[in-house]
Coordinates of C-alpha atoms and ligand atoms in Angstrom, one line a residue:
M207 CA 1.5 1.4 -16.4
S208 CA 2.6 3.8 -18.8
K209 CA 1.4 7.0 -16.8
T210 CA 0.2 8.3 -14.2
F211 CA -3.2 8.6 -13.8
F212 CA -5.9 7.4 -16.1
N213 CA -6.9 10.3 -18.5
E214 CA -3.4 11.6 -17.8
K215 CA -3.3 15.0 -19.7
K216 CA -7.2 16.0 -18.1
E217 CA -6.2 15.1 -14.7
K218 CA -3.0 16.6 -14.2
L219 CA -4.2 20.2 -15.4
K220 CA -6.9 19.2 -12.6
L221 CA -4.5 18.4 -10.1
I222 CA -2.2 22.3 -11.3
K223 CA -5.4 24.1 -10.4
F224 CA -5.9 21.6 -6.6
I225 CA -2.8 22.9 -5.4
K226 CA -2.5 26.7 -6.8
N227 CA -5.9 27.7 -4.8
S228 CA -5.2 25.3 -1.6
E229 CA -4.7 26.5 1.8
K230 CA -3.7 23.0 2.9
L231 CA -2.4 20.2 2.0
S232 CA -1.8 17.8 4.4
M233 CA -4.4 15.4 4.9
G234 CA -7.8 16.6 4.9
K235 CA -10.9 17.2 4.2
N236 CA -10.0 15.5 0.6
V237 CA -8.5 12.6 2.2
E238 CA -12.4 12.4 3.5
K239 CA -13.7 13.3 0.9
F240 CA -11.6 10.1 -1.2
E241 CA -12.0 8.2 2.2
K242 CA -16.0 8.0 1.7
K243 CA -16.7 6.9 -2.2
F244 CA -14.4 3.8 -1.3
S245 CA -16.3 2.8 1.4
T246 CA -18.7 3.5 -1.1
F247 CA -17.7 1.3 -3.3
L248 CA -16.2 -1.4 -1.8
K249 CA -19.9 -1.7 0.6
C250 CA -18.2 -0.8 3.6
K251 CA -18.5 1.6 6.7
S252 CA -14.7 2.7 6.9
S253 CA -12.3 3.3 5.1
I254 CA -9.1 4.6 5.7
M255 CA -6.8 6.3 3.6
V256 CA -3.0 5.9 4.9
N257 CA 0.7 6.1 1.9
S258 CA 0.7 2.6 0.7
G259 CA -0.4 -0.4 0.0
S260 CA 2.4 -1.3 2.6
S261 CA 1.6 0.4 5.1
A262 CA -2.5 -0.3 5.3
N263 CA -1.2 -3.4 5.8
L264 CA 1.1 -2.4 8.4
L265 CA -1.6 0.3 10.3
L266 CA -4.5 -2.5 10.2
L267 CA -1.7 -5.9 12.1
Q268 CA -1.1 -2.9 15.1
A269 CA -4.8 -1.5 15.2
L270 CA -5.7 -5.4 15.8
K271 CA -2.6 -5.6 17.9
N272 CA -3.4 -2.6 19.9
L273 CA -7.2 -3.7 20.1
N274 CA -6.1 -7.4 21.7
K275 CA -7.4 -9.1 19.1
I276 CA -3.5 -10.4 18.3
K277 CA -1.2 -10.5 20.6
S278 CA 2.8 -10.7 19.9
G279 CA 3.7 -14.6 19.3
D280 CA 0.2 -15.4 17.4
E281 CA 0.8 -17.6 14.5
I282 CA -0.7 -15.7 12.0
G283 CA -1.6 -17.7 7.9
F284 CA -0.4 -16.1 4.7
S285 CA -0.6 -16.4 1.0
A286 CA 2.8 -18.5 -0.1
L287 CA 2.5 -16.7 -2.9
T288 CA 1.7 -13.2 -1.9
W289 CA 3.6 -9.2 -1.6
S290 CA 7.0 -8.8 0.6
T291 CA 4.5 -6.0 2.5
N292 CA 2.5 -8.3 3.3
L293 CA 4.5 -10.5 5.2
M294 CA 7.1 -8.4 6.3
P295 CA 4.7 -6.3 9.1
I296 CA 3.5 -9.8 10.4
M297 CA 7.1 -10.3 11.1
Q298 CA 8.2 -6.6 12.0
L299 CA 5.0 -6.8 14.5
G300 CA 6.4 -10.0 16.6
L301 CA 4.0 -12.1 15.4
K302 CA 4.7 -15.4 13.9
P303 CA 4.2 -15.9 10.4
V304 CA 2.7 -19.6 9.0
P305 CA 2.8 -19.5 4.8
I306 CA -0.4 -21.8 3.3
D307 CA 0.8 -22.9 -0.3
V308 CA -1.8 -21.7 -3.0
N309 CA -3.7 -24.0 -5.7
L310 CA -1.6 -23.9 -8.1
K311 CA -4.8 -23.1 -11.0
T312 CA -6.4 -20.2 -8.7
L313 CA -3.3 -19.1 -7.5
N314 CA -4.6 -18.2 -4.6
V315 CA -4.9 -20.5 -1.0
S316 CA -7.7 -22.4 -1.2
P317 CA -10.2 -24.5 1.7
E318 CA -9.0 -27.3 1.2
N319 CA -5.3 -25.5 1.5
L320 CA -6.2 -24.1 4.5
T321 CA -7.6 -26.9 6.4
A322 CA -3.5 -29.2 5.8
A323 CA -2.5 -25.5 7.7
L324 CA -5.0 -26.0 10.3
K325 CA -4.1 -29.6 10.8
K326 CA -0.3 -28.7 11.8
N327 CA -0.5 -24.6 13.2
K328 CA -2.5 -22.7 15.8
I329 CA -4.0 -19.4 13.5
K330 CA -5.1 -17.4 15.2
C331 CA -5.2 -14.8 11.6
L332 CA -5.7 -15.3 8.1
F333 CA -3.9 -12.5 6.3
L334 CA -5.7 -13.3 3.0
T335 CA -3.8 -11.8 -0.7
N336 CA -6.3 -12.5 -3.1
V337 CA -3.8 -12.8 -6.7
L338 CA -4.4 -10.5 -9.1
G339 CA -8.4 -10.4 -8.9
F340 CA -8.8 -13.7 -8.4
A341 CA -9.8 -15.6 -5.9
D342 CA -10.4 -19.9 -4.2
N343 CA -13.4 -20.8 -2.5
I344 CA -13.4 -17.4 -0.2
L345 CA -17.1 -18.0 0.5
E346 CA -15.9 -21.4 2.4
I347 CA -12.5 -19.8 3.7
S348 CA -14.4 -17.0 5.4
R349 CA -16.9 -20.2 7.1
I350 CA -14.1 -22.1 8.1
C351 CA -12.7 -19.1 9.3
K352 CA -15.5 -18.1 11.5
K353 CA -15.5 -22.1 12.9
R354 CA -12.3 -22.4 13.9
K355 CA -12.2 -18.2 15.3
I356 CA -9.9 -17.8 13.3
L357 CA -9.6 -13.8 12.2
L358 CA -10.1 -13.4 8.7
I359 CA -8.5 -10.0 7.1
E360 CA -7.2 -10.0 3.3
D361 CA -4.4 -7.9 1.8
N362 CA -7.0 -7.2 -1.6
C363 CA -4.3 -5.1 -2.9
E364 CA -4.3 -6.7 -6.0
S365 CA -8.2 -7.7 -6.9
L366 CA -9.9 -4.4 -5.8
G367 CA -13.6 -5.0 -8.0
S368 CA -13.2 -7.8 -7.9
E369 CA -16.7 -10.5 -7.6
F370 CA -16.3 -13.6 -6.2
K371 CA -20.9 -15.2 -6.8
G372 CA -21.5 -11.5 -7.0
K373 CA -19.9 -10.1 -3.8
K374 CA -16.3 -7.5 -3.8
L375 CA -13.2 -9.4 -2.9
G376 CA -12.7 -7.1 0.2
T377 CA -15.4 -8.1 2.4
F378 CA -16.0 -11.5 3.3
G379 CA -13.2 -10.7 6.3
F380 CA -12.9 -8.3 9.7
A381 CA -11.0 -5.7 7.3
S382 CA -9.3 -5.6 3.8
T383 CA -6.3 -3.4 2.3
H384 CA -6.2 -1.8 -0.8
S385 CA -2.7 -0.3 -2.5
F386 CA -3.1 3.0 -5.0
Y387 CA 0.2 2.7 -6.2
V388 CA 0.9 3.8 -10.0
G389 CA 0.5 0.3 -11.1
H390 CA -2.8 -1.1 -9.0
H391 CA -6.4 -0.3 -10.3
I392 CA -6.7 3.2 -10.1
S393 CA -3.6 6.0 -8.8
S394 CA -3.6 8.2 -5.7
I395 CA 0.2 7.7 -6.8
E396 CA 1.4 6.9 -3.4
G397 CA -1.2 5.5 -1.7
G398 CA -4.0 2.9 0.2
S399 CA -6.6 2.0 2.5
V400 CA -7.7 0.4 5.0
S401 CA -11.8 -0.6 4.6
T402 CA -13.7 -2.3 8.0
N403 CA -17.5 -2.9 8.7
D404 CA -15.9 -2.5 12.9
E405 CA -16.2 0.7 14.2
K406 CA -13.7 0.0 17.7
L407 CA -11.9 -1.0 14.3
S408 CA -12.2 2.0 12.9
D409 CA -11.7 4.5 15.6
M410 CA -8.0 1.8 16.0
L411 CA -7.0 2.8 12.5
K412 CA -7.7 6.3 12.4
I413 CA -5.6 6.8 15.5
S414 CA -2.4 4.1 15.0
R415 CA -2.2 6.2 11.0
A416 CA -1.4 10.1 13.3
H417 CA 1.0 9.3 16.0
G418 CA -2.0 8.0 18.1
W419 CA -3.3 10.8 18.8
L420 CA -7.3 11.0 18.8
R421 CA -8.0 14.0 16.3
N422 CA -8.9 12.1 13.6
I423 CA -12.0 10.2 16.1
N424 CA -15.4 11.8 16.6
L425 CA -15.5 14.6 19.0
N426 CA -18.2 13.1 21.7
K427 CA -15.1 8.9 21.6
R428 CA -12.3 11.8 22.1
K429 CA -14.3 13.0 25.5
E430 CA -14.4 9.3 26.3
Y431 CA -11.3 8.5 25.9
I432 CA -10.0 11.9 27.9
K433 CA -12.2 11.5 31.0
K434 CA -11.2 8.0 31.1
F435 CA -7.4 8.1 30.5
K436 CA -7.8 11.8 33.2
I437 CA -6.2 14.0 30.7
N438 CA -6.0 17.5 31.2
K439 CA -7.6 20.4 29.0
F440 CA -3.6 21.9 28.4
Y441 CA -2.4 18.0 27.1
E442 CA -5.7 17.0 24.8
N443 CA -4.1 17.6 21.8
Y444 CA -1.0 16.0 22.8
A445 CA -1.6 12.6 24.4
F446 CA -0.7 9.5 22.8
F447 CA -3.5 7.0 23.4
D448 CA -2.2 3.5 21.3
L449 CA 1.1 2.5 19.7
S450 CA 1.2 4.1 16.6
F451 CA 3.6 5.2 13.0
N452 CA 2.6 8.3 11.0
L453 CA 1.3 6.9 7.5
R454 CA -0.9 10.0 6.9
P455 CA -1.5 10.4 2.9
T456 CA -1.3 13.9 1.7
E457 CA -5.2 16.3 0.5
I458 CA -2.4 15.4 -3.1
N459 CA -3.5 11.7 -2.8
G460 CA -7.1 12.2 -1.7
F461 CA -7.6 14.6 -4.7
I462 CA -7.0 12.4 -7.1
G463 CA -8.1 9.5 -5.9
F464 CA -11.3 11.3 -5.7
N465 CA -11.2 12.0 -9.2
Q466 CA -9.4 8.5 -10.5
L467 CA -12.5 6.9 -9.1
S468 CA -15.0 8.1 -11.0
Y469 CA -12.7 6.1 -13.9
L470 CA -12.4 3.2 -12.0
K471 CA -15.3 1.5 -13.5
I472 CA -14.1 1.9 -17.0
I473 CA -10.7 0.7 -16.2
I474 CA -11.9 -2.6 -14.6
D475 CA -14.6 -3.2 -17.2
R476 CA -11.0 -2.8 -19.8
R477 CA -8.5 -5.1 -18.3
Y478 CA -11.4 -7.6 -18.3
K479 CA -11.6 -7.2 -22.0
N480 CA -8.0 -7.9 -22.2
F481 CA -8.7 -10.8 -19.6
K482 CA -11.0 -12.4 -21.4
L483 CA -8.6 -12.0 -24.5
F484 CA -5.4 -13.3 -23.0
N485 CA -8.0 -16.3 -21.0
E486 CA -9.2 -17.4 -24.2
A487 CA -5.3 -18.0 -26.5
S488 CA -3.8 -18.9 -23.5
K489 CA -6.4 -21.8 -23.3
K490 CA -6.0 -22.9 -26.9
N491 CA -2.4 -23.6 -26.0
N492 CA -1.5 -26.2 -24.6
A493 CA 1.8 -25.3 -23.4
F494 CA 0.0 -22.9 -20.0
Y495 CA -2.2 -24.2 -17.4
E496 CA -5.6 -23.1 -17.7
L497 CA -6.8 -20.4 -15.0
E498 CA -9.8 -22.5 -12.9
L499 CA -12.3 -19.5 -12.3
K500 CA -15.2 -21.2 -10.8
N501 CA -17.1 -18.2 -8.7
M502 CA -16.0 -15.3 -10.2
N503 CA -18.1 -13.2 -11.8
L504 CA -15.8 -10.4 -11.4
I505 CA -12.7 -10.1 -12.8
S506 CA -10.7 -6.8 -12.2
N507 CA -7.1 -7.9 -12.7
F508 CA -3.9 -6.0 -13.4
T509 CA -1.8 -8.7 -14.9
F510 CA -2.7 -11.6 -16.8
P511 CA -0.3 -14.9 -15.4
L512 CA 1.1 -17.2 -17.3
L513 CA 1.5 -20.8 -16.3
C514 CA 3.6 -22.8 -17.8
R515 CA 3.0 -26.7 -18.5
N516 CA 6.8 -27.2 -17.3
K517 CA 10.5 -25.1 -17.7
K518 CA 11.2 -25.3 -21.1
L519 CA 8.1 -23.7 -21.8
F520 CA 8.9 -21.5 -19.2
R521 CA 12.2 -20.4 -21.0
K522 CA 10.9 -20.0 -24.6
Y523 CA 8.5 -18.2 -23.8
V524 CA 10.4 -15.5 -21.6
R525 CA 12.7 -15.5 -23.9
K526 CA 9.8 -14.7 -26.6
F527 CA 8.2 -12.1 -24.7
N528 CA 11.6 -10.6 -24.1
I529 CA 12.5 -10.6 -27.5
N530 CA 9.9 -8.6 -28.4
K531 CA 10.5 -6.6 -26.0
I532 CA 7.0 -6.9 -23.2
E533 CA 8.4 -6.4 -20.1
I534 CA 7.5 -9.5 -18.2
R535 CA 8.0 -10.1 -14.4
P536 CA 7.8 -12.9 -11.9
L537 CA 3.8 -13.6 -10.3
I538 CA 4.2 -11.2 -7.3
A539 CA 7.1 -12.5 -5.7
G540 CA 7.2 -16.0 -6.5
D541 CA 7.7 -18.0 -3.6
I542 CA 8.0 -15.7 -0.5
T543 CA 9.4 -18.0 1.7
K544 CA 12.6 -18.1 -0.6
Q545 CA 13.3 -14.5 -0.9
P546 CA 16.5 -13.1 1.6
F547 CA 14.7 -11.4 3.9
F548 CA 13.1 -14.6 5.2
K549 CA 15.6 -16.9 4.5
K550 CA 17.8 -14.6 7.7
Y551 CA 15.0 -14.4 10.0
I552 CA 13.3 -17.8 9.6
K553 CA 14.8 -20.8 9.8
K554 CA 12.3 -23.1 9.0
K555 CA 11.3 -25.1 6.0
F556 CA 8.1 -25.8 4.4
Y557 CA 6.8 -27.7 2.1
L558 CA 5.1 -25.6 -0.6
P559 CA 4.6 -27.6 -3.9
N560 CA 2.9 -25.8 -5.6
T561 CA 3.8 -21.7 -4.8
N562 CA 7.3 -23.7 -5.6
Y563 CA 5.7 -24.5 -8.7
L564 CA 4.5 -20.9 -9.5
H565 CA 7.7 -19.8 -8.7
D566 CA 10.3 -21.5 -11.5
N567 CA 7.8 -22.4 -14.4
A568 CA 5.2 -19.0 -14.4
F569 CA 5.7 -15.5 -15.2
Y570 CA 3.0 -12.2 -16.2
I571 CA 2.2 -9.9 -18.5
P572 CA 1.2 -6.3 -18.8
N573 CA -2.9 -5.5 -18.6
R574 CA -2.7 -1.7 -18.5
P575 CA -6.1 -0.1 -19.2
D576 CA -4.9 1.9 -22.6
L577 CA -3.3 -1.0 -24.1
N578 CA -4.0 -0.8 -27.7
R579 CA -5.0 -2.7 -30.2
G580 CA -1.2 -3.7 -31.9
E581 CA -0.2 -4.1 -28.3
I582 CA -2.9 -6.1 -27.4
K583 CA -2.6 -8.4 -31.1
R584 CA 1.4 -9.1 -30.3
I585 CA 0.2 -9.8 -27.1
L586 CA -2.1 -12.3 -27.9
N587 CA 0.6 -13.6 -31.5
I588 CA 3.4 -14.6 -28.8
I589 CA 0.8 -16.4 -26.6
N590 CA -0.9 -18.0 -29.6
S591 CA 2.6 -19.0 -30.4
Ligands
PLP688 C1 -1.3 -8.0 -2.8 C2 -0.1 -6.5 -2.4 N1 -0.2 -6.4 -0.7 C3 0.4 -4.9 -0.8 C4 1.3 -4.1 -1.9 C5 2.0 -3.0 -1.8 O1 1.5 -1.9 -1.6 P1 1.8 -0.3 -2.5 O2 2.8 -0.5 -3.5 O3 0.7 0.7 -2.1 O4 2.6 -0.6 -0.8 C6 0.8 -4.6 -3.1 C7 1.8 -4.2 -4.0 O5 2.1 -4.4 -5.3 C8 1.0 -5.9 -4.1 O6 0.7 -6.4 -4.5

C-alpha cells in the first residue's frame, strides 16, 4: 500500500477533528459502531473488534477453548499456505496443528485435500485460510465438516468481500476472522475482528478480549454470571470469569474503521478490475499456471499471484519485477511448515507437494486500489513479456 487509508487526506482531517473533540479514546461507542456496520456488511449477527487480525485468531481459539468446543491436544487442521499468526495461536494454546496441502490452482484447501488429511488425522476443528480473495469448493468443505462434526472456522483476513456462489467468504463457518491492517481491504491502521452468528461465542469473545471480565456483555447476562458465581457487589466489576487477554482496539481504530467501511465497495471494485486485467494477461502467457476460480462470483483480491511453471521462469520474472522496481513478495509466507518457528517446535515431516511447489515457484505482485494507469501498464508489460 502507498497510503495508510483510502482517501487519506480527507480521512486524516476527520481524524484530527475527532481526536480534538473526543473525551474518551479507549474502547467505546465508536468501536461498537464499527462492529455493527461491519456485521451488516458481512451479514452476520455480531463482530468483535480487536487490535489486529493476529489477535482475532488468538482470541477466537481461546474463546472456543473456554467454551469447551475444542480442548488442549485436539488436532486442528489448517491451510499449509497461510500467514504465521494463523498457525501460531494453534501452537501457543496447546492444540495440535495439522497442515493441509492446498490445490495448486486455487491456492486453497480443496475438499479432496481435506478428505485425504482426514484419513490420517482426527481433525476436531478446521481453521481454513481463504487465500488472496479465493476459495476452493468451500461449500463442499463446509458440508464435509458438518457431516464429520468438525468445527469449521475461517481466517478471512485476505478475502473480505469475496463471494463464492453468491455467499460471502467468512460466512461459511462457525466464526471468521478479519484484519484491518494497512495492506488489507480496509485499514484502521492496526485492527481485526471475529464475526459469528453464535451468541454464546460472541459473549465469550467479549469476555476474552478484555481481562476476562463481563463489562462488555449485556446486563442481564452479566447478572446471570454474577449470580451463578456468587460474586458480591464489591467485586462485581473486578471478577474475572475465564482465560483472556487484553486485545482491545481504541476509539481511534473504531472511528477510522467505521469511515473506511464506506469505501469498501469502491476499494473492492478497483482491485477486482485490476485483478481481471492481470489475470487475463497471465492466462495468455504460457510461463504461468492459470488460476481456477470456478464459482467465485466476486473476487476481493489485494495482491495478484503469479504461479510460474518452473524455477527458471520464477527466477526470470522475479528479476524482471526487481529491475522494474515493482515490489513482489513470497506467496503469503510460502509453505508455513518450512518456517523456522514451525521447525523449532514440530519435528514431524509433512507431505505437502502443492504448497511446496508454490513456496519455490510463485510470488505475488501489487494490487492496490490506487494503482494508476501507468503503474498498471508497467505491471502488464512484464506479465505479457
Ligand atoms: C491469513 C492471514 N491471517 C492473519 C493475518 C494477520 O493480520 P494482522 O496483520 O492484522 O495481524 C494475516 C496478515 O497478513 C493474514 O494474511
